[in-house]
Short mmCIF file of C-alpha atoms in Angstrom, two decimals:
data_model
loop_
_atom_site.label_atom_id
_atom_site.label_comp_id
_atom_site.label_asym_id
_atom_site.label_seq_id
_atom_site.Cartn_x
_atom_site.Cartn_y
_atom_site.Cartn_z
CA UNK H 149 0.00 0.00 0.00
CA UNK H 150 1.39 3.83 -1.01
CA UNK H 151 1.95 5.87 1.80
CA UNK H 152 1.13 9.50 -0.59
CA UNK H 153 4.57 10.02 -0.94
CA UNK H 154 6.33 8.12 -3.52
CA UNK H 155 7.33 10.45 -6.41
CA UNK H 156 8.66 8.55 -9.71
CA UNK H 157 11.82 9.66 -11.29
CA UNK H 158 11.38 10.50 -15.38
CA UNK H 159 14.98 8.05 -15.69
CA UNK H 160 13.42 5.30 -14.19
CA UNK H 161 11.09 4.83 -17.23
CA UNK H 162 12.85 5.99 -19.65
CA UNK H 163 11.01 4.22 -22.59
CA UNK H 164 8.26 6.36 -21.93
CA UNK H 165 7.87 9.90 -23.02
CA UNK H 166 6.11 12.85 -20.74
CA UNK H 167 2.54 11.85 -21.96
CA UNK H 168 3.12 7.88 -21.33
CA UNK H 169 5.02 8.99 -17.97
CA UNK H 170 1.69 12.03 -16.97
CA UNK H 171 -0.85 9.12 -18.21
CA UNK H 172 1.07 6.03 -16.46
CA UNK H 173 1.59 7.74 -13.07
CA UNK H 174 -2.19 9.37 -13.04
CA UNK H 175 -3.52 5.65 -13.59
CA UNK H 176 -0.97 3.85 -10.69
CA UNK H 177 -2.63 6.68 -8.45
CA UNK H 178 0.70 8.23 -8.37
CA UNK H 179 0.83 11.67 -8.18
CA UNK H 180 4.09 13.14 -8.22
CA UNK H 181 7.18 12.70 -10.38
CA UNK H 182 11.06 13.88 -10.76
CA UNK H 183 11.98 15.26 -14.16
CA UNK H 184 14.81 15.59 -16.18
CA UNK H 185 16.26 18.66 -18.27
CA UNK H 186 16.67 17.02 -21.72
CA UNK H 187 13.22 15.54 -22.72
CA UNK H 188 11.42 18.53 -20.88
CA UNK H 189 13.03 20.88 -23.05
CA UNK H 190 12.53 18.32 -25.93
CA UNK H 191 9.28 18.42 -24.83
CA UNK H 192 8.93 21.82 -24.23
CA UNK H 193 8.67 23.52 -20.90
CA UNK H 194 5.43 25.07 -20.71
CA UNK H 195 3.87 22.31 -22.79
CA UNK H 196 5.30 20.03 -19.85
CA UNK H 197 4.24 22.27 -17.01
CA UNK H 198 0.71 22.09 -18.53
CA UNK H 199 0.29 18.19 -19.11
CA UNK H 200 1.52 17.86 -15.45
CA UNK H 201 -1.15 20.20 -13.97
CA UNK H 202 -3.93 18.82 -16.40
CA UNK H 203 -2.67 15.47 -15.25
CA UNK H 204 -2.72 16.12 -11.61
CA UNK H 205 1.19 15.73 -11.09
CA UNK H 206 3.82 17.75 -9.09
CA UNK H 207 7.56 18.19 -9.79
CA UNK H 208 9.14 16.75 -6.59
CA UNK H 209 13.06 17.82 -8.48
CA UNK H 210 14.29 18.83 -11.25
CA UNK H 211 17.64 17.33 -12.73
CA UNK H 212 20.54 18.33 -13.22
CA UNK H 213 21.71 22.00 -12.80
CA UNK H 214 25.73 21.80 -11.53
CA UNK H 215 28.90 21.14 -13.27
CA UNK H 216 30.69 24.54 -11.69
CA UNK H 217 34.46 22.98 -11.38
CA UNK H 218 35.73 24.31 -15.05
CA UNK H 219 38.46 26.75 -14.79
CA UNK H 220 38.43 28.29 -18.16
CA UNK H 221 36.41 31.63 -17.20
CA UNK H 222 34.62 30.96 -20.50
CA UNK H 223 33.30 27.78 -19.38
CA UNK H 224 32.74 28.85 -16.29
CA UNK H 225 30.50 31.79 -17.65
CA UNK H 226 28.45 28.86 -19.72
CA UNK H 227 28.02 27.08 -16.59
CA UNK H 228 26.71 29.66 -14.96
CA UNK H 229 24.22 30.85 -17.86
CA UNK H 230 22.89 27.42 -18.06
CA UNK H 231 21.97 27.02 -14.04
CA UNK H 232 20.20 29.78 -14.55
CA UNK H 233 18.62 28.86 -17.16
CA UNK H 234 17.46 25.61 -15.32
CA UNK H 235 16.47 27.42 -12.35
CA UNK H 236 14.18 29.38 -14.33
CA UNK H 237 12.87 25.97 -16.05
CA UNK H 238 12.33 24.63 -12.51
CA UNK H 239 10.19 27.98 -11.70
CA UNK H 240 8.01 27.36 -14.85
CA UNK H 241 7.82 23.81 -13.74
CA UNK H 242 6.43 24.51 -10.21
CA UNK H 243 9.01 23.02 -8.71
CA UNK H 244 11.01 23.93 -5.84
CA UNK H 245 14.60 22.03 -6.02
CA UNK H 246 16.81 21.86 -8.55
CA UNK H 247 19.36 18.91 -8.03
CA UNK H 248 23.02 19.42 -8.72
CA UNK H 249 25.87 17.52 -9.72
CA UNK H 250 28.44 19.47 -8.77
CA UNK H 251 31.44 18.34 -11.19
CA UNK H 252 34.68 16.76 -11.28
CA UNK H 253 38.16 17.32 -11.58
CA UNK H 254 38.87 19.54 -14.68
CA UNK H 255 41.12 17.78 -17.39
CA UNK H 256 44.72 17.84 -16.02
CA UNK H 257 43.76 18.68 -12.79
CA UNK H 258 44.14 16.76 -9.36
CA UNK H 259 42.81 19.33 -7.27
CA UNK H 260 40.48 18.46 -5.01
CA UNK H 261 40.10 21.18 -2.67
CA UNK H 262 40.30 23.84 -5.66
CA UNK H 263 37.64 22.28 -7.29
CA UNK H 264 35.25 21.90 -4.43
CA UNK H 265 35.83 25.98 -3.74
CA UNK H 266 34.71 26.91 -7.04
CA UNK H 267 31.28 25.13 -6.31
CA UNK H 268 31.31 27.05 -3.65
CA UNK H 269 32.03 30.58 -5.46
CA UNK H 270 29.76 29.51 -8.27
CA UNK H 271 26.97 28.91 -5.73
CA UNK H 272 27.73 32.28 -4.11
CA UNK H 273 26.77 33.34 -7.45
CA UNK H 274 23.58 31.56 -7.95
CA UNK H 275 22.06 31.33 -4.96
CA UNK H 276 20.13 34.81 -4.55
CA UNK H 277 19.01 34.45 -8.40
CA UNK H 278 17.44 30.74 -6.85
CA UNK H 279 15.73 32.36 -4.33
CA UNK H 280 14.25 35.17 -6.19
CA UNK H 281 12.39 32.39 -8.39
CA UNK H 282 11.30 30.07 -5.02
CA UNK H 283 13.46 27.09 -5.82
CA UNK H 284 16.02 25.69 -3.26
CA UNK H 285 19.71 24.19 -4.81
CA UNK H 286 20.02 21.23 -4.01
CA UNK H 287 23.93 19.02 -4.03
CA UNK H 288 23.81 16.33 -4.47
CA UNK H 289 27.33 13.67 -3.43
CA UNK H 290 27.68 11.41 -5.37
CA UNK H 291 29.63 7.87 -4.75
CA UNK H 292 32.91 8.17 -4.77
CA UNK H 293 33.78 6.44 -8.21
CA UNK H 294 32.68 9.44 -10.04
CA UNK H 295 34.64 11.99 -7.99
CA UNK H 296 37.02 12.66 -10.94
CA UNK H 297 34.52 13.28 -13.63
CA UNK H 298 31.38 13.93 -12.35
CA UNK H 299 31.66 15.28 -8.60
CA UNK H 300 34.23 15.69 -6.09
CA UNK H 301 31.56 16.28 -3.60
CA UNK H 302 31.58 12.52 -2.33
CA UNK H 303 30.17 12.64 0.96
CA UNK H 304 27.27 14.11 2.84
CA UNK H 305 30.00 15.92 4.67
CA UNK H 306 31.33 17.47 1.98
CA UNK H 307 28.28 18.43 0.52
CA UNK H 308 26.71 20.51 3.80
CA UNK H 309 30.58 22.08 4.36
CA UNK H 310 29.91 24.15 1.16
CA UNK H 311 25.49 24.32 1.91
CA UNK H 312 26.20 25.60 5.08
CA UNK H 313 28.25 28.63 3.66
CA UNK H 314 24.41 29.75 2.52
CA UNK H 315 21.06 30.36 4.24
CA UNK H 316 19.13 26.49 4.11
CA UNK H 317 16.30 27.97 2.16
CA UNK H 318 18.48 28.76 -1.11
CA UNK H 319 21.33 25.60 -0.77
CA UNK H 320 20.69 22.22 0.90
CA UNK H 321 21.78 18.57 -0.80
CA UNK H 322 20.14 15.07 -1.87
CA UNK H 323 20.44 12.52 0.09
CA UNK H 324 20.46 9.48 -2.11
CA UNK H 325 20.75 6.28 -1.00
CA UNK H 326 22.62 4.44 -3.74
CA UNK H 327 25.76 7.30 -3.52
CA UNK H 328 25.50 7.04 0.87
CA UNK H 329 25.06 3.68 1.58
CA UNK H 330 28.44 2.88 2.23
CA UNK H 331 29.54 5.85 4.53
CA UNK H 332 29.37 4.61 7.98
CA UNK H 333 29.58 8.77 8.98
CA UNK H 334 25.79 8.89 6.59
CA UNK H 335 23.79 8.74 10.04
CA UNK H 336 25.33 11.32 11.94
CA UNK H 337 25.53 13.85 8.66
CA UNK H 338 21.70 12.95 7.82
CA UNK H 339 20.73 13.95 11.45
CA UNK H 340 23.52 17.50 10.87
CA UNK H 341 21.26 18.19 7.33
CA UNK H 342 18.02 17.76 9.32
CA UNK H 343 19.21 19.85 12.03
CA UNK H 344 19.46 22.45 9.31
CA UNK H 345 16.84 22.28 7.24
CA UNK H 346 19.25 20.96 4.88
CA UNK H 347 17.41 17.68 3.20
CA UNK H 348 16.13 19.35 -0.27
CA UNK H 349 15.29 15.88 -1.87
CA UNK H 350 15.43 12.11 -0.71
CA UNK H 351 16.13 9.33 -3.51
CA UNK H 352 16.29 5.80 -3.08
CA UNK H 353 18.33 3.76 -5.36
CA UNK H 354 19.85 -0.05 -4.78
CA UNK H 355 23.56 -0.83 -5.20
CA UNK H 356 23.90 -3.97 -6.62
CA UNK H 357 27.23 -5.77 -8.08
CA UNK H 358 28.87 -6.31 -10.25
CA UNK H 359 28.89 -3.06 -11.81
CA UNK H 360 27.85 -2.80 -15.54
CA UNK H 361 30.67 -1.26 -17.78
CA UNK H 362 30.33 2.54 -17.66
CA UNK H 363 28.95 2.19 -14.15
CA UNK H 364 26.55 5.12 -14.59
CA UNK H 365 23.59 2.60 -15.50
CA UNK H 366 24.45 0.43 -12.35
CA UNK H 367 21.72 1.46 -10.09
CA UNK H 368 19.49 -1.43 -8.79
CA UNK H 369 15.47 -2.08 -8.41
CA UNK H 370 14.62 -1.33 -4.83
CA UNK H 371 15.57 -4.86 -2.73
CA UNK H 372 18.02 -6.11 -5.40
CA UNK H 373 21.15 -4.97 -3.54
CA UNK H 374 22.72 -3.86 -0.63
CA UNK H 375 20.85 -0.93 0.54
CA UNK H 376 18.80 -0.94 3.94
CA UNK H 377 16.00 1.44 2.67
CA UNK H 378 14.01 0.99 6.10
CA UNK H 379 17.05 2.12 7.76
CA UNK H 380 17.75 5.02 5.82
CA UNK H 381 14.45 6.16 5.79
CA UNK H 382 14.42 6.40 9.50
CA UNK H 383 17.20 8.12 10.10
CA UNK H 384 15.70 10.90 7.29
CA UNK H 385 12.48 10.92 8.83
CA UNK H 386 13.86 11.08 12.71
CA UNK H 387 15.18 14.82 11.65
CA UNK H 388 11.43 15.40 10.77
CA UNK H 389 11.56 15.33 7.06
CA UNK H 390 8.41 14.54 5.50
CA UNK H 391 8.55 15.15 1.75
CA UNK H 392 8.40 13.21 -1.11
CA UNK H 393 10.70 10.01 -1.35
CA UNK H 394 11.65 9.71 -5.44
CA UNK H 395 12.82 6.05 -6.57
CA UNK H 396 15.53 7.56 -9.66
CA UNK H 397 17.42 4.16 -11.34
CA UNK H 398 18.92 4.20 -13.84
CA UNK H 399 19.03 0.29 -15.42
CA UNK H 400 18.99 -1.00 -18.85
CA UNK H 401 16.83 -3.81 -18.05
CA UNK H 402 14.24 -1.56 -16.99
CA UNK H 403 14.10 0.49 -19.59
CA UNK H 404 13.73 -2.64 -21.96
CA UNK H 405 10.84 -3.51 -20.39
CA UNK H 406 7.09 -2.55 -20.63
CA UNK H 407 6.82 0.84 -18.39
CA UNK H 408 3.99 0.03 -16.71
CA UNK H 409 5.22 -2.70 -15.47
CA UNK H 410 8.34 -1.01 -14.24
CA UNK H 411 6.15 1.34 -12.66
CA UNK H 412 3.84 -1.15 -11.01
CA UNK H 413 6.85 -3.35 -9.93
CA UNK H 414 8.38 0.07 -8.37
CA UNK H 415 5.85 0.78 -6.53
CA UNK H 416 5.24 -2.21 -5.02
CA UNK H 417 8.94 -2.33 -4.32
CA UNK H 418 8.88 1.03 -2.48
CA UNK H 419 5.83 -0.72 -0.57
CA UNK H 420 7.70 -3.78 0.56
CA UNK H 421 11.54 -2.18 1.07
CA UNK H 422 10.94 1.45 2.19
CA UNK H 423 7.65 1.82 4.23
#
């Protein structure tokens, strides 16, 4: 049985489109969803915003603003331009958090500390323009093993050292269990977030091995893996958190298969591993 809160990331059913994913979640009596940049511009924005509302759907997230690490200045400037661009889309979207991936190591580069201060400056930047349009940034760490090219914000740690630089309303970070799971400090930097007013989104993902080749298509079906989603869920909810909880996986196999039966075996998933 749904507990109201399950919100169904656009990646997870990939095979379908915006109508098929609007249409597919209204039926399932699900009634909120994370999006993704590429096929809502595809799609176009305020064609999207309007199929959600006639649909009955809210935007629980929006991904993926980020990538601030460059240190070309022109780059930079592009990066910048574009996250405001996507805060703007998340605005038209009616949706408050805009998820980041903050970026890894620029080519040449084994800076670590560099890179995670320019996130930092570039957020400096952004936030205020966030909060004039009513959406929160969101960073998001992700697992170590993308640290060089994706984001050298690993940890939950690292992530609220650079939030807590801003006022919780404008920068918090995901906490997602398929990039946590393995930090035995997650607890203890979960309850520092909540504390905070830190926890902008909550994602649950499974980590299951071996990896696939590329690794960025390895997340698992809730209860395939590792992950304690009970546990996690607990410790999220003990800081008083009680937003939406948005299954994002990223799997070939799912995708290859019929989407509503993804989406039904999801949700009963979410049922039996995380309520």
């Amino acid at each position: 049985m749904s507990d109201g809160r399950l919100s169904i990331n656009q990646e997870t059913i990939k095979q379908w489109s915006l109508p098929e994913l609007a249409e597919g979640c209204a039926k399932a009596g699900i009634d909120k969803v994370g999006l993704w940049r590429a096929p809502v511009q595809s799609y176009g924005i305020e064609r999207t915003a309007r199929l959600l509302a006639d649909s009955g759907l809210s935007v629980t997230s929006l991904c993926r603003g980020g990538f601030f690490t460059a240190l070309d200045p022109a780059e930079r400037a592009r990066a910048l331009d574009d996250n405001r661009a996507a805060l703007d889309e998340a605005a038209a979207l009616s949706t408050d958090t805009l998820v980041l991936v903050s970026g890894g190591l620029p080519e040449g580069s084994k800076d670590l500390h560099g890179a995670r201060e320019r996130i930092a400056d570039a957020l400096a930047e952004l936030a205020p323009y966030a909060a004039e349009r009513g959406v929160r940034l969101a960073i998001e760490p992700l697992h170590p093993m993308f640290a060089s090219d994706r984001c050298v914000v690993s940890t939950l740690s690292q992530a609220l050292d650079i939030a807590e630089r801003f006022p919780a309303d404008q920068v918090g970070v995901v906490v997602d269990t398929y990039h946590i799971w393995w930090d035995d400090q997650a607890p203890a930097q979960i309850a520092r977030a909540g504390a905070g007013g830190r926890i902008h989104s909550f994602q649950l993902a499974d980590w299951i091995t071996p990896l696939p080749a590329g690794v960025l298509l390895g997340r698992g079906q809730l209860g395939d893996g590792a992950v304690d989603f009970r546990s996690f869920r607990s410790l999220v909810e003990a800081t008083g958190f009680d937003g939406p909880i948005e299954v994002e996986i990223f799997n070939e196999a799912l995708w290859a298969r019929d989407g509503a039966e993804v989406l039904a075996e999801v949700a009963a998933r979410y049922a039996e591993h995380a309520c």
